[in-house]
Coordinates of C-alpha atoms in Angstrom, one line a residue:
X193 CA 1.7 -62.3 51.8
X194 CA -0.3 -62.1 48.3
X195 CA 1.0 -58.3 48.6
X196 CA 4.3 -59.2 48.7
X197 CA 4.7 -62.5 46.3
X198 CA 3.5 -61.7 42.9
X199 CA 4.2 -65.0 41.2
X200 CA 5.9 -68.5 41.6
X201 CA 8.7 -70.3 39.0
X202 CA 9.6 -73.6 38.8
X203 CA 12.2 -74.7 36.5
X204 CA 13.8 -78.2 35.7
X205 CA 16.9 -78.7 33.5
X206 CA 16.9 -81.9 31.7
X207 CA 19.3 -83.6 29.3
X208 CA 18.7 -86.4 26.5
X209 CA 21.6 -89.2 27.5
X210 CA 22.7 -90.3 24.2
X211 CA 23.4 -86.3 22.7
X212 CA 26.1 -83.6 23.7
X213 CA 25.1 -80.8 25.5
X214 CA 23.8 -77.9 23.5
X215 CA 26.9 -75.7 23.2
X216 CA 29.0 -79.0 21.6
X217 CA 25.4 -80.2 19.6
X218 CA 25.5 -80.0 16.2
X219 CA 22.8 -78.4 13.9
X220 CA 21.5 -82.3 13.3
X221 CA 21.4 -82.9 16.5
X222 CA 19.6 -80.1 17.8
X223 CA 16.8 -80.7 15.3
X224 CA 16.9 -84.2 16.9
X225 CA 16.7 -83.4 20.4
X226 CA 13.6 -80.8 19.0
X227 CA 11.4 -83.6 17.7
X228 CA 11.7 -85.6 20.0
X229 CA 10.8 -83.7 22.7
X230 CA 7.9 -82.2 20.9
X231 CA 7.0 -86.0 20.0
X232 CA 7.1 -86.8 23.7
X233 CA 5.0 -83.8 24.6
X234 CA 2.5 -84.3 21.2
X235 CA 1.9 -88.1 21.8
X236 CA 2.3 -88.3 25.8
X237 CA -0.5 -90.1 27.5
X238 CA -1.6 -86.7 29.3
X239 CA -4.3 -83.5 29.3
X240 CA -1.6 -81.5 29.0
X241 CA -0.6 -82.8 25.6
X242 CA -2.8 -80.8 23.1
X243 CA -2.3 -77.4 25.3
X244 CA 1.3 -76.9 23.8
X245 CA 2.0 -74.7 20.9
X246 CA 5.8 -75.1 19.1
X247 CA 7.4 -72.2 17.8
X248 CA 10.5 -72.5 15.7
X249 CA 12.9 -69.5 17.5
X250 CA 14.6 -68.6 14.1
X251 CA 10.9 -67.5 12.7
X252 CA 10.4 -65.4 15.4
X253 CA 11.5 -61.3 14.7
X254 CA 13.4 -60.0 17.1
X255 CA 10.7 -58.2 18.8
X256 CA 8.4 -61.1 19.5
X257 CA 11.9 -62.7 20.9
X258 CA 12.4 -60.3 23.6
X259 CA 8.6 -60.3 24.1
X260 CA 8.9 -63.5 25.6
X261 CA 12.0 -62.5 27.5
X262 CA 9.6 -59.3 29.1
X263 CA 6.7 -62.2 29.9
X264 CA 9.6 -64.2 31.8
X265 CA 8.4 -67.4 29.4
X266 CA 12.6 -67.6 28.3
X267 CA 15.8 -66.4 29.1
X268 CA 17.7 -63.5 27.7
X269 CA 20.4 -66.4 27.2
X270 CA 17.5 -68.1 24.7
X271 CA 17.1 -65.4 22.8
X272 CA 19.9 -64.9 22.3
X273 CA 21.2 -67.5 19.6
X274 CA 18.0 -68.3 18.2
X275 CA 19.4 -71.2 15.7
X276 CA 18.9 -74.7 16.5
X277 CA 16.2 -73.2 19.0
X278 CA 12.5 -73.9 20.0
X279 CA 9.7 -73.3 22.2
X280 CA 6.8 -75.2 23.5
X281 CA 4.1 -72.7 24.9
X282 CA 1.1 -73.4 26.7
X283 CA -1.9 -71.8 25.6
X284 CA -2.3 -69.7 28.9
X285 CA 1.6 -69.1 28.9
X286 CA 1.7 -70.7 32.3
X287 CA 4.0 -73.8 30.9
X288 CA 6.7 -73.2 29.0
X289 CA 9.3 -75.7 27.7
X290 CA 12.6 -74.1 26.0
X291 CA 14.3 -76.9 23.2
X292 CA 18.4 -76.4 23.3
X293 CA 19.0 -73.3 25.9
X294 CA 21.9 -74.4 28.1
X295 CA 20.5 -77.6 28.3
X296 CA 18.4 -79.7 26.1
X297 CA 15.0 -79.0 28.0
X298 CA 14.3 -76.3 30.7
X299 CA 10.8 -76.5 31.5
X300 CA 9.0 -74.2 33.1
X301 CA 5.9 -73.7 35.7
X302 CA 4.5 -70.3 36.2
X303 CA 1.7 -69.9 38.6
X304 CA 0.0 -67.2 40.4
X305 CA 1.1 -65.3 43.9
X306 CA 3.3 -67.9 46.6
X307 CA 1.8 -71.3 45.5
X308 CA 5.4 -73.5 45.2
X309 CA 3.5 -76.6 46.2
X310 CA 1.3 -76.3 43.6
X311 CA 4.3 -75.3 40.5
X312 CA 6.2 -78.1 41.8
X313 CA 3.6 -80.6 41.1
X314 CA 2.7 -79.2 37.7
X315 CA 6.8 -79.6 36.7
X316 CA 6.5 -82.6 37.8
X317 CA 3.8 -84.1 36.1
X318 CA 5.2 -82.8 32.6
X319 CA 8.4 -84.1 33.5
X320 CA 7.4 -87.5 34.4
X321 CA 5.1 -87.0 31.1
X322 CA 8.9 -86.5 29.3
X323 CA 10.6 -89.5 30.8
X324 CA 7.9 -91.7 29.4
X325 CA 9.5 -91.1 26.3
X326 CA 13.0 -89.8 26.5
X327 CA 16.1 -91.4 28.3
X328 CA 17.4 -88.9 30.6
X329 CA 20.7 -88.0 31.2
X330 CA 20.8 -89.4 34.5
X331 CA 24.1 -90.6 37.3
X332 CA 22.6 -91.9 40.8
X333 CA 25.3 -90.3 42.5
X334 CA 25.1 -87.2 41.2
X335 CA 21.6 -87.0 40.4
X336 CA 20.4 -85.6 36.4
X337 CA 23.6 -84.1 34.8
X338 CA 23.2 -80.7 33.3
X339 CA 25.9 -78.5 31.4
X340 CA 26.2 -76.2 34.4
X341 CA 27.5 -78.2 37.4
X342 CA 25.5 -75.5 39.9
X343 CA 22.0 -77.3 38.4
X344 CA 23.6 -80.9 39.1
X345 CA 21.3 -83.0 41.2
X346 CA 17.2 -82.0 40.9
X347 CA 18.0 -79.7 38.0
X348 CA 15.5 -77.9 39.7
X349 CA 15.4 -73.9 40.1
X350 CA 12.2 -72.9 42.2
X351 CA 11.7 -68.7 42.6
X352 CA 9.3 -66.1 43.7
X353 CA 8.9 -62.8 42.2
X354 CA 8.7 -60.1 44.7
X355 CA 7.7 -56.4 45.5
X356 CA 9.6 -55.1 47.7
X357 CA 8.9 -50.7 47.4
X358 CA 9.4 -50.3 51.3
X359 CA 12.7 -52.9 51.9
X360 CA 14.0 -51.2 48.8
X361 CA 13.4 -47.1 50.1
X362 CA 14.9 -48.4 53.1
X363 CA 18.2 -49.6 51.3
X364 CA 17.4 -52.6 53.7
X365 CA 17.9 -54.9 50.3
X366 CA 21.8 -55.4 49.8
X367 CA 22.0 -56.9 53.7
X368 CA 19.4 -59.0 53.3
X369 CA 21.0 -60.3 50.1
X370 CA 23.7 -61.3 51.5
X371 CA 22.2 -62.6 54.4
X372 CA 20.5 -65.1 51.7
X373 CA 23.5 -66.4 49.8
X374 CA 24.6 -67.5 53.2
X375 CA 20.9 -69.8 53.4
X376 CA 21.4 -71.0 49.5
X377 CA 19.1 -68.6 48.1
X378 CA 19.9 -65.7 45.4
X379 CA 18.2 -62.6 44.7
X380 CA 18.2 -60.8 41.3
X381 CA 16.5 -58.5 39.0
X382 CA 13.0 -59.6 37.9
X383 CA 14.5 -61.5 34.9
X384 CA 17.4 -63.1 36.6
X385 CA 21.1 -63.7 36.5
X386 CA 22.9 -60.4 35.6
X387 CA 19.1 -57.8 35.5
X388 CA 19.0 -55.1 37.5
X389 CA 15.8 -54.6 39.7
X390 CA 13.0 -52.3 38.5
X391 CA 9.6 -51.3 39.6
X392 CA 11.1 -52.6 42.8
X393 CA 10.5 -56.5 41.7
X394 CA 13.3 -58.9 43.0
X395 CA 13.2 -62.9 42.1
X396 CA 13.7 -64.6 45.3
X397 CA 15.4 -68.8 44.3
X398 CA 17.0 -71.3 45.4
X399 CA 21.1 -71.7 44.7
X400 CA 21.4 -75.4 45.8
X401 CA 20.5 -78.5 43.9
X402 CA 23.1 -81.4 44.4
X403 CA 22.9 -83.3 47.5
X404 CA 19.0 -81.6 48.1
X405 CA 15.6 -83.2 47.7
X406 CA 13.2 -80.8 45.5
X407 CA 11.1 -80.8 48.4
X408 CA 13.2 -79.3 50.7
X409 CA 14.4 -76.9 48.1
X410 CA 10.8 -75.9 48.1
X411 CA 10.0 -75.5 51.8
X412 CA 13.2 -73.5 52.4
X413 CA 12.5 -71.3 49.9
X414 CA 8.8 -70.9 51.3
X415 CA 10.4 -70.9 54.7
X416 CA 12.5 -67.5 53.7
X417 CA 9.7 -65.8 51.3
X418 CA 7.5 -65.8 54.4
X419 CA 10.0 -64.4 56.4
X420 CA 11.0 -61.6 53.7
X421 CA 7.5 -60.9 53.3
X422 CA 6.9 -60.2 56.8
X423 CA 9.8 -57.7 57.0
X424 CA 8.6 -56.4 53.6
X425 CA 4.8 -55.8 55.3
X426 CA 6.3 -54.3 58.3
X427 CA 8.7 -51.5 56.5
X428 CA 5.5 -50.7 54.7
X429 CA 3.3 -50.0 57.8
X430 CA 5.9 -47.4 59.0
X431 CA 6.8 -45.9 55.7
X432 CA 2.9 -45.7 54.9
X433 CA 2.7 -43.1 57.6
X434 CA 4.8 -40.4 55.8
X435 CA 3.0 -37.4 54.5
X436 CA 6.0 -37.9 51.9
X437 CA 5.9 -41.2 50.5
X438 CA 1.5 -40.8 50.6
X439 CA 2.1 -37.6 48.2
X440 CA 4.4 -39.5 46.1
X441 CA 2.0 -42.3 45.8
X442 CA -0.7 -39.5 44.9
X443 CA 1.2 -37.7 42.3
X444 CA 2.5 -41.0 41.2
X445 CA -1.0 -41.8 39.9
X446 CA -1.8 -38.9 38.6
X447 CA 1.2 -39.1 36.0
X448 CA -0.2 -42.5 35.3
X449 CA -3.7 -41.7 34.7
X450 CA -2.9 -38.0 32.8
X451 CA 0.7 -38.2 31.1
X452 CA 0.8 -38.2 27.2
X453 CA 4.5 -39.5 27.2
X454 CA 6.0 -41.8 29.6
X455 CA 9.2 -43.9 29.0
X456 CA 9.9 -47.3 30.6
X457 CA 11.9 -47.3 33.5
X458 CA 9.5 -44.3 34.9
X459 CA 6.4 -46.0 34.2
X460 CA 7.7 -48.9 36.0
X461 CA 8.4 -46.8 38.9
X462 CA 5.3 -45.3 39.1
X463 CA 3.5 -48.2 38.9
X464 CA 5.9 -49.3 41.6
X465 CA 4.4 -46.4 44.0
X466 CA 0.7 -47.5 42.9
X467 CA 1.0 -50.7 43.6
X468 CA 1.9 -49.9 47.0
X469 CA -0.7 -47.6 47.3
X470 CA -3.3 -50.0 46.4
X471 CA -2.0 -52.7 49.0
X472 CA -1.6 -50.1 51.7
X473 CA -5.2 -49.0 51.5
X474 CA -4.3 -45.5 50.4
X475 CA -5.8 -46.4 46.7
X476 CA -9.5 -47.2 46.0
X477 CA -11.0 -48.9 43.2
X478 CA -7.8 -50.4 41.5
X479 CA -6.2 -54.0 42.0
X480 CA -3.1 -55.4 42.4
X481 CA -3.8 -57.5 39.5
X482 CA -4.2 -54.2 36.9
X483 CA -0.8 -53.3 38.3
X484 CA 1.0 -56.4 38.0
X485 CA -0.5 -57.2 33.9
X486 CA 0.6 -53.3 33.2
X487 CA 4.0 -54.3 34.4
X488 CA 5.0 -56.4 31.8
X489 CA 2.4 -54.5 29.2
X490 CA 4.2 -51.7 29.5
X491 CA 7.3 -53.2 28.3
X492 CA 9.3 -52.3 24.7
X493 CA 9.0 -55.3 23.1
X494 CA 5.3 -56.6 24.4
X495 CA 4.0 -52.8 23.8
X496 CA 5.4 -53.2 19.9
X497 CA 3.7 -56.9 19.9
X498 CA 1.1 -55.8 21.2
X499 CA 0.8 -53.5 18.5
X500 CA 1.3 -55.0 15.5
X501 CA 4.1 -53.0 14.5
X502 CA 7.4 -51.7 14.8
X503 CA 7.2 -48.8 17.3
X504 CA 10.6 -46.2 17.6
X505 CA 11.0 -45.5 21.0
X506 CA 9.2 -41.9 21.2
X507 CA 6.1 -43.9 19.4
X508 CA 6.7 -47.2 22.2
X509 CA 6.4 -44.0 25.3
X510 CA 3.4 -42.5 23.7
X511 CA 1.6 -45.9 23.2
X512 CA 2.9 -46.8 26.9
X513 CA 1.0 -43.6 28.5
X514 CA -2.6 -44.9 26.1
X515 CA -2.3 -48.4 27.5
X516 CA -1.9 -47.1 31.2
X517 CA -4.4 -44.2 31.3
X518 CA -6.9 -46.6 29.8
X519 CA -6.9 -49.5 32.4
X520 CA -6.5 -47.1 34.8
X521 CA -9.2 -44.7 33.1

């Protein structure tokens, strides 16, 4: 299944009860809600507390915004409006917290390959870290109120990031997704609500939090990963067996380990057809991991970070097909 689920989100959605939501929140207030959630955080009576980095959104140029957007450490949404805005970052970028998004706090878990269990518990210790200090907005029959009724209840928005190459080729994707609304679960482009899928990476979450326990949230969505995984490992086994799709896999990697030029959406495919490669045993002497860091390396924003300047976009493919030839060199 580690071929299959790449990583694991957990989100919660919280709001402070005596402030508006964000889209009715004055400038004040949103500067009030902001330090006292990074005072919670700074002075909380946990390990985590001196991890967390604060950045002010409106500092940040537009390039290190989307950056973060490309990491899947915020929303597009986020980034969006930067005013009023701020992040709290842990060190390894695994914990995020966004300050005045659609709610006062999303917070964020992001952990390696199908390990829900495991984000879950993190969330939760940095949200019970929170409500130490902050009175949440809170009803007992509806559970914690956020601005969006759909996160109503847990607040909580659990996902898996997955590659699905064979499901995809065999156009298998659209039924399944439909098949999934029906079971409370959504699947979208690798950053979310309104992306389209590249590089054949689909986030797998949960629809339903009113009137569910996070916990069953959880074991439903592992339920259905495992299941999607298993049709995912299957498709690949028979499409493996194609002279076809073994040459496009071949030629695939030799684009990425020779081509002077290559612009996004291709690189992301190729690395697509690697990837599959590697985890069907047709590739030698590469890992998964290599594929999955390139994947996000290779994207506009994080190549122009990455490079400590503004790149144009023929300079952003050039520097693309460097960073690839030489982790693959």
């Amino acid at each position: 299944m580690s071929n299959v689920v790449i990583s694991t989100r957990v989100r919660l959605a919280r709001n402070l009860k005596n402030y508006p939501f964000p889209c009715k929140l004055s400038q004040q207030g949103r500067e009030e809600v902001i330090e006292k959630v990074r005072d919670a955080v700074k002075n909380g009576n946990s390990v985590l507390a001196d991890d967390f980095s604060y950045i002010k959104m409106s500092e940040l140029d537009p390039r290190q915004s989307v950056s973060l957007v490309e990491k899947r450490l915020v929303s597009p949404e986020f980034v969006s409006d930067t005013a009023g805005r701020a992040l709290l970052l842990s060190s390894d970028e695994r914990l995020s917290i966004m300050l005045n998004e659609e709610d006062h706090i999303r917070l964020q878990v992001i952990t390696p390959g199908l390990s829900l269990e495991q984000a879950y518990d993190t969330a939760d210790k940095l949200d019970t870290l929170l409500d130490e200090r902050l009175d949440f907005a809170f009803d007992e029959k509806l559970g914690y109120l956020t601005q969006c009724p759909t996160n109503l209840g847990t607040g909580m928005r659990a996902s898996v990031m997955l590659h699905l190459p064979a499901l995809e080729k065999s156009n298998a994707i659209s039924r399944i997704a439909g098949n999934l609304s029906k079971l409370g679960l959504t699947m979208r482009g690798a950053h979310g609500e309104g992306t389209e899928p590249q590089g054949a990476l689909y986030q797998l979450s949960n629809q339903v939090t009113l009137g569910i326990s996070e916990k069953a949230a959880i074991e439903n969505l592992k339920n259905i990963t495992a299941q999607l995984a298993a049709q995912e490992e299957q498709a690949r086994e028979r499409l493996c067996k194609s002279v076809d799709v073994q040459d496009t896999i071949a030629r695939s990697l030799g684009i990425l380990k020779y081509a002077v030029v290559i612009a996004h959406e291709e690189a992301l495919r190729l690395l697509s057809n690697v990837r599959l490669g590697i985890v069907s045993g047709q590739i030698k002497n590469i890992g998964v991991d290599c594929i999955d860091k390139l994947m996000i390396d290779v994207e506009p924003a994080t190549l122009s970070v990455n490079a400590g300047k503004s790149l144009s976009p023929r300079e952003r493919d050039t520097e693309r097909a460097k960073l690839i030839k030489s982790r693959l060199a």
